[in-house]
Coordinates of C-alpha atoms in Angstrom, one line a residue:
X2 CA 120.2 49.8 113.4
X3 CA 117.4 52.4 113.5
X4 CA 114.3 51.3 115.3
X5 CA 110.8 52.2 114.0
X6 CA 110.4 54.9 116.6
X7 CA 113.7 56.5 115.6
X8 CA 112.8 56.3 111.9
X9 CA 109.5 58.1 112.7
X10 CA 111.4 60.8 114.6
X11 CA 113.9 61.3 111.8
X12 CA 111.1 61.5 109.2
X13 CA 109.2 64.1 111.2
X14 CA 112.3 66.3 111.4
X15 CA 113.0 65.9 107.7
X16 CA 109.4 66.5 106.6
X17 CA 109.2 69.7 108.6
X18 CA 112.3 71.3 107.0
X19 CA 111.7 74.3 104.7
X20 CA 114.2 76.4 102.8
X21 CA 113.0 79.5 104.5
X22 CA 113.9 78.2 108.0
X23 CA 117.7 78.5 107.6
X24 CA 119.4 81.6 109.0
X25 CA 122.1 81.5 106.3
X26 CA 122.5 80.3 102.7
X27 CA 125.6 78.3 103.8
X28 CA 123.5 76.3 106.3
X29 CA 120.8 75.5 103.7
X30 CA 123.4 74.3 101.2
X31 CA 125.2 72.2 103.8
X32 CA 122.0 70.4 104.7
X33 CA 121.2 69.8 100.9
X34 CA 124.7 68.3 100.4
X35 CA 124.3 66.1 103.5
X36 CA 120.8 65.0 102.3
X37 CA 122.2 64.1 98.8
X38 CA 125.0 62.0 100.4
X39 CA 122.4 60.4 102.7
X40 CA 120.3 59.3 99.7
X41 CA 123.5 57.9 98.0
X42 CA 124.3 55.9 101.1
X43 CA 120.8 54.6 101.4
X44 CA 120.2 53.7 97.8
X45 CA 120.7 50.2 96.5
X46 CA 123.1 49.9 93.5
X47 CA 120.4 49.7 90.9
X48 CA 118.3 52.6 92.1
X49 CA 120.6 55.4 90.8
X50 CA 120.4 53.8 87.4
X51 CA 116.6 53.9 87.5
X52 CA 116.8 57.6 88.5
X53 CA 119.3 58.8 85.9
X54 CA 118.5 56.5 82.9
X55 CA 114.7 55.9 83.3
X56 CA 113.0 58.4 85.5
X57 CA 114.4 61.5 83.8
X58 CA 113.8 60.2 80.3
X59 CA 110.1 60.4 81.1
X60 CA 110.3 64.2 81.2
X61 CA 110.6 64.1 77.4
X62 CA 107.2 62.6 77.0
X63 CA 104.9 64.4 74.6
X64 CA 101.7 66.0 75.7
X65 CA 99.5 63.2 74.2
X66 CA 99.8 61.4 77.6
X67 CA 99.1 64.5 79.6
X68 CA 97.6 63.0 82.8
X69 CA 100.3 60.3 82.8
X70 CA 103.0 62.8 82.4
X71 CA 101.5 64.9 85.3
X72 CA 101.6 61.9 87.5
X73 CA 105.3 61.4 86.6
X74 CA 106.2 65.0 87.3
X75 CA 104.4 64.7 90.6
X76 CA 106.4 61.6 91.5
X77 CA 109.6 63.6 90.7
X78 CA 108.4 66.4 93.0
X79 CA 108.2 68.9 90.2
X80 CA 104.4 69.1 90.7
X81 CA 102.5 68.6 94.0
X82 CA 99.6 66.2 94.0
X83 CA 96.5 67.8 95.6
X84 CA 94.0 65.0 94.9
X85 CA 92.8 62.8 92.0
X86 CA 93.9 64.5 88.7
X87 CA 94.7 67.7 90.7
X88 CA 98.2 69.1 90.7
X89 CA 99.9 72.3 91.9
X90 CA 103.3 73.7 90.8
X91 CA 106.2 73.1 93.1
X92 CA 109.1 75.5 93.5
X93 CA 111.0 74.2 90.4
X94 CA 107.9 74.4 88.2
X95 CA 107.2 78.0 89.4
X96 CA 110.9 79.0 88.7
X97 CA 110.4 77.8 85.1
X98 CA 107.8 80.6 84.7
X99 CA 110.1 83.2 86.2
X100 CA 113.0 82.9 83.7
X101 CA 114.3 79.4 84.7
X102 CA 113.1 78.0 81.4
X103 CA 115.9 79.9 79.6
X104 CA 118.4 77.8 81.4
X105 CA 116.5 74.5 80.6
X106 CA 116.5 75.5 76.9
X107 CA 120.3 76.1 77.2
X108 CA 120.8 72.6 78.6
X109 CA 118.8 70.9 75.9
X110 CA 120.0 73.1 73.0
X111 CA 123.7 73.4 73.9
X112 CA 124.9 71.0 76.7
X113 CA 123.0 67.9 75.7
X114 CA 124.1 68.0 71.9
X115 CA 127.6 68.9 73.0
X116 CA 128.0 66.0 75.3
X117 CA 126.4 63.6 72.8
X118 CA 128.8 64.7 70.1
X119 CA 131.9 64.6 72.3
X120 CA 132.9 60.9 71.6
X121 CA 132.8 61.4 67.8
X122 CA 134.9 64.6 68.2
X123 CA 137.5 62.8 70.3
X124 CA 137.7 60.1 67.7
X125 CA 138.2 62.7 64.9
X126 CA 141.1 64.4 66.8
X127 CA 142.6 60.9 67.4
X128 CA 142.0 61.2 71.2
X129 CA 144.4 64.0 71.7
X130 CA 143.9 66.3 74.7
X131 CA 140.7 68.2 73.8
X132 CA 141.9 71.4 75.6
X133 CA 142.4 74.5 73.4
X134 CA 142.2 72.8 70.1
X135 CA 142.0 75.2 67.1
X136 CA 138.5 73.8 66.4
X137 CA 136.7 72.4 69.3
X138 CA 133.8 70.1 69.9
X139 CA 131.2 72.8 69.4
X140 CA 132.6 73.8 65.9
X141 CA 132.7 70.1 65.1
X142 CA 129.1 69.6 66.1
X143 CA 127.9 72.7 64.1
X144 CA 130.1 72.2 61.1
X145 CA 131.1 75.8 61.5
X146 CA 134.0 78.0 62.6
X147 CA 131.8 79.9 65.0
X148 CA 132.4 79.4 68.7
X149 CA 129.8 78.9 71.4
X150 CA 129.5 82.5 72.4
X151 CA 129.3 83.7 68.8
X152 CA 126.3 81.4 68.4
X153 CA 124.5 81.9 71.7
X154 CA 126.0 85.1 73.3
X155 CA 126.3 85.5 77.0
X156 CA 124.9 83.0 79.5
X157 CA 122.5 85.4 81.2
X158 CA 120.1 82.7 82.3
X159 CA 122.7 80.9 84.3
X160 CA 124.2 84.1 85.7
X161 CA 120.8 85.2 87.1
X162 CA 120.7 82.1 89.2
X163 CA 124.3 82.1 90.5
X164 CA 125.2 83.1 94.1
X165 CA 125.8 86.8 94.1
X166 CA 129.5 87.7 94.4
X167 CA 128.5 90.6 96.6
X168 CA 127.5 88.0 99.3
X169 CA 131.0 86.6 99.3
X170 CA 133.4 89.5 99.1
X171 CA 133.2 92.6 101.4
X172 CA 132.3 95.2 98.7
X173 CA 131.8 97.9 101.3
X174 CA 135.6 97.9 101.8
X175 CA 136.1 98.8 98.2
X176 CA 133.7 101.7 98.5
X177 CA 135.3 103.0 101.8
X178 CA 138.9 103.1 100.4
X179 CA 138.1 104.6 97.0
X180 CA 139.5 108.1 96.4
X181 CA 137.1 110.6 94.7
X182 CA 139.1 110.9 91.5
X183 CA 139.2 107.1 91.0
X184 CA 136.7 104.5 89.8
X185 CA 135.5 102.1 92.5
X186 CA 135.1 99.0 90.3
X187 CA 135.8 98.2 86.7
X188 CA 134.0 95.1 85.4
X189 CA 136.1 93.7 82.5
X190 CA 134.1 91.6 80.1
X191 CA 131.0 92.3 82.3
X192 CA 128.3 91.6 79.7
X193 CA 125.2 93.6 80.3
X194 CA 126.1 94.8 83.8
X195 CA 124.4 92.3 86.1
X196 CA 127.3 92.2 88.6
X197 CA 127.6 96.0 88.8
X198 CA 123.8 96.4 89.1
X199 CA 124.1 94.3 92.4
X200 CA 126.7 96.8 93.7
X201 CA 124.6 99.8 92.6
X202 CA 121.6 98.3 94.5
X203 CA 123.6 97.9 97.6
X204 CA 125.0 101.4 97.5
X205 CA 122.3 103.7 95.8
X206 CA 124.3 106.9 96.5
X207 CA 127.5 106.1 94.7
X208 CA 128.9 108.9 92.5
X209 CA 127.9 109.0 88.9
X210 CA 130.0 106.8 86.7
X211 CA 132.1 105.3 89.6
X212 CA 131.3 101.8 88.4
X213 CA 132.7 101.0 84.9
X214 CA 131.2 98.3 82.7
X215 CA 133.5 97.1 79.9
X216 CA 132.8 94.8 77.0
X217 CA 132.8 94.7 73.2
X218 CA 130.9 97.6 71.5
X219 CA 127.9 95.4 70.4
X220 CA 127.4 94.2 74.0
X221 CA 127.4 97.5 75.8
X222 CA 125.6 99.7 73.3
X223 CA 122.0 100.9 74.1
X224 CA 122.1 99.6 77.7
X225 CA 119.8 101.2 80.3
X226 CA 122.0 101.4 83.5
X227 CA 121.9 103.1 86.9
X228 CA 123.6 106.5 87.0
X229 CA 126.5 105.1 89.0
X230 CA 127.3 102.7 86.1
X231 CA 128.9 103.9 82.9
X232 CA 129.4 101.6 79.9
X233 CA 132.7 101.7 78.0
X234 CA 133.5 99.7 74.9
X235 CA 136.8 97.8 75.5
X236 CA 138.7 94.7 74.2
X237 CA 140.3 92.9 77.2
X238 CA 143.2 91.9 75.0
X239 CA 144.3 95.5 74.8
X240 CA 145.7 97.7 77.6
X241 CA 143.3 98.8 80.3
X242 CA 142.4 102.5 79.8
X243 CA 140.9 103.1 83.3
X244 CA 143.9 103.7 85.6
X245 CA 144.0 103.4 89.4
X246 CA 140.6 101.9 90.0
X247 CA 140.1 100.4 93.5
X248 CA 139.3 97.0 91.9
X249 CA 139.1 95.3 88.5
X250 CA 136.6 92.5 88.4
X251 CA 136.4 89.6 85.9
X252 CA 133.5 87.1 86.3
X253 CA 134.2 83.7 84.8
X254 CA 136.2 85.3 82.0
X255 CA 139.5 83.6 82.3
X256 CA 138.1 80.0 82.5
X257 CA 137.2 80.4 78.8
X258 CA 140.8 80.8 77.8
X259 CA 144.1 78.7 77.9
X260 CA 146.8 79.7 80.4
X261 CA 148.7 81.9 78.0
X262 CA 145.7 83.9 76.9
X263 CA 144.4 84.2 80.5
X264 CA 147.7 85.6 81.5
X265 CA 147.6 88.0 78.6
X266 CA 144.3 89.4 79.8
X267 CA 145.6 89.9 83.3
X268 CA 148.9 91.4 81.9
X269 CA 146.8 94.1 80.2
X270 CA 145.6 95.2 83.6
X271 CA 149.1 95.4 85.1
X272 CA 149.9 99.0 84.2
X273 CA 146.4 100.2 85.4
X274 CA 146.7 98.6 88.9
X275 CA 148.0 101.0 91.6
X276 CA 150.4 99.1 93.9
X277 CA 149.2 99.0 97.5
X278 CA 145.7 100.3 96.7
X279 CA 144.2 98.5 93.7
X280 CA 143.3 94.8 93.5
X281 CA 142.0 92.4 90.8
X282 CA 139.0 90.2 91.7
X283 CA 138.4 87.0 89.7
X284 CA 135.0 85.4 90.3
X285 CA 135.9 81.9 89.2
X286 CA 135.5 78.2 90.2
X287 CA 138.4 76.8 92.2
X288 CA 138.5 73.1 92.0
X289 CA 139.6 71.1 95.0
X290 CA 141.7 67.9 95.1
X291 CA 139.8 66.4 98.0
X292 CA 136.0 66.8 98.4
X293 CA 134.5 67.1 94.9
X294 CA 131.4 69.2 94.5
X295 CA 128.9 68.2 91.8
X296 CA 128.2 71.6 90.4
X297 CA 131.9 72.3 90.0
X298 CA 132.7 68.9 88.4
X299 CA 129.7 69.3 86.0
X300 CA 131.0 72.8 85.1
X301 CA 134.5 71.4 84.5
X302 CA 133.1 68.7 82.1
X303 CA 131.0 71.3 80.3
X304 CA 134.0 73.6 79.8
X305 CA 135.9 70.7 78.3
X306 CA 133.1 69.5 76.0
X307 CA 131.9 72.9 74.8
X308 CA 134.9 75.2 75.0
X309 CA 137.9 73.0 75.2
X310 CA 138.7 74.7 78.5
X311 CA 139.1 73.8 82.1
X312 CA 138.0 74.8 85.6
X313 CA 141.3 75.4 87.5
X314 CA 142.6 74.3 90.9
X315 CA 144.3 76.8 93.2
X316 CA 147.7 75.7 92.0
X317 CA 146.7 76.2 88.3
X318 CA 145.4 79.7 89.2
X319 CA 148.7 80.6 90.8
X320 CA 150.5 79.6 87.6
X321 CA 148.3 81.9 85.5
X322 CA 148.3 84.9 87.8
X323 CA 152.0 84.8 88.6
X324 CA 152.9 84.7 84.9
X325 CA 151.1 88.0 84.6
X326 CA 152.9 89.6 87.5
X327 CA 150.2 89.1 90.2
X328 CA 149.9 87.0 93.3
X329 CA 146.9 85.6 95.2
X330 CA 146.2 87.6 98.3
X331 CA 143.1 85.7 99.5
X332 CA 140.4 83.3 98.1
X333 CA 137.0 84.2 99.4
X334 CA 134.5 81.3 99.3
X335 CA 131.0 80.4 100.3
X336 CA 129.4 77.0 100.6
X337 CA 126.5 78.0 98.5
X338 CA 128.5 79.3 95.5
X339 CA 130.0 77.4 92.6
X340 CA 132.6 80.2 92.3
X341 CA 135.0 82.0 94.7
X342 CA 136.4 85.5 94.6
X343 CA 140.2 85.2 94.0
X344 CA 141.7 88.5 95.2
X345 CA 145.0 89.4 93.4
X346 CA 147.6 92.1 94.1
X347 CA 150.8 93.1 92.2
X348 CA 153.7 90.8 92.9

């Protein structure tokens, strides 16, 4: 058992930790994971129920009880108490003013209604497997044939807060081995170009148009992009027009689709990939069968409830890519990232 002196020493160490003190993002996330597991071990059985069912509900309090709500936010470490009736924003509260509020709106307007409706939807489909039904839970909730992305568009708010793929995969190797006549990177279904912008920032002297952004015409029109990025309207369910690029990149595209459709998307890249030089990079969640990670399991349940889809294990990914004539060369991962870079080459 810990003695009072040991407890004081542990508390001093914990209270002095700051996010800026860690040399790597991996170290910071490993400590957070360990701290969350520590809390779980120390909590008595009823305490998690208080936290998840009672404490968080208080966040929906209306402004009529402003001072009481501020006290509650302070107790949850969203605000910092600086004295009687005096509060200062914590890191999370500051993030809300810097674009984080968009993600909160998404959770309340999309995730929460979707999860609440899911039991009724399952009853209506007579508890069949909810994956890849012709009409999913979102359409059931809305009373419409429109899918989630048709209603809300791309999830830019979430993507802005994800771990950059450029911190996981050695992008410099792509740049080094690119021949002048070929594109360095083609971002298939790349939305408004956030992932290519990261590459352009890392390498400001890339040739004009050497990074290719592809998405549907309405998505890529009228974009203001760096000179090294050129926008190209393209439907991923048709043959890839850019041949021989060093890499083709798909960021959480395939997890929206069932296995056969995901393989079709990859198959449309097959004729463009140059054997021995080109690769396909999938930035996707890879579920594990051992140590579960909360952000991955939450994403998996969200995919099931909102899109009738699934986050895949490594074996599931192998099945999808091999059906399209590819093989997994390497999976690049980082402790701080929900997703990994799955590097593919031709079989």
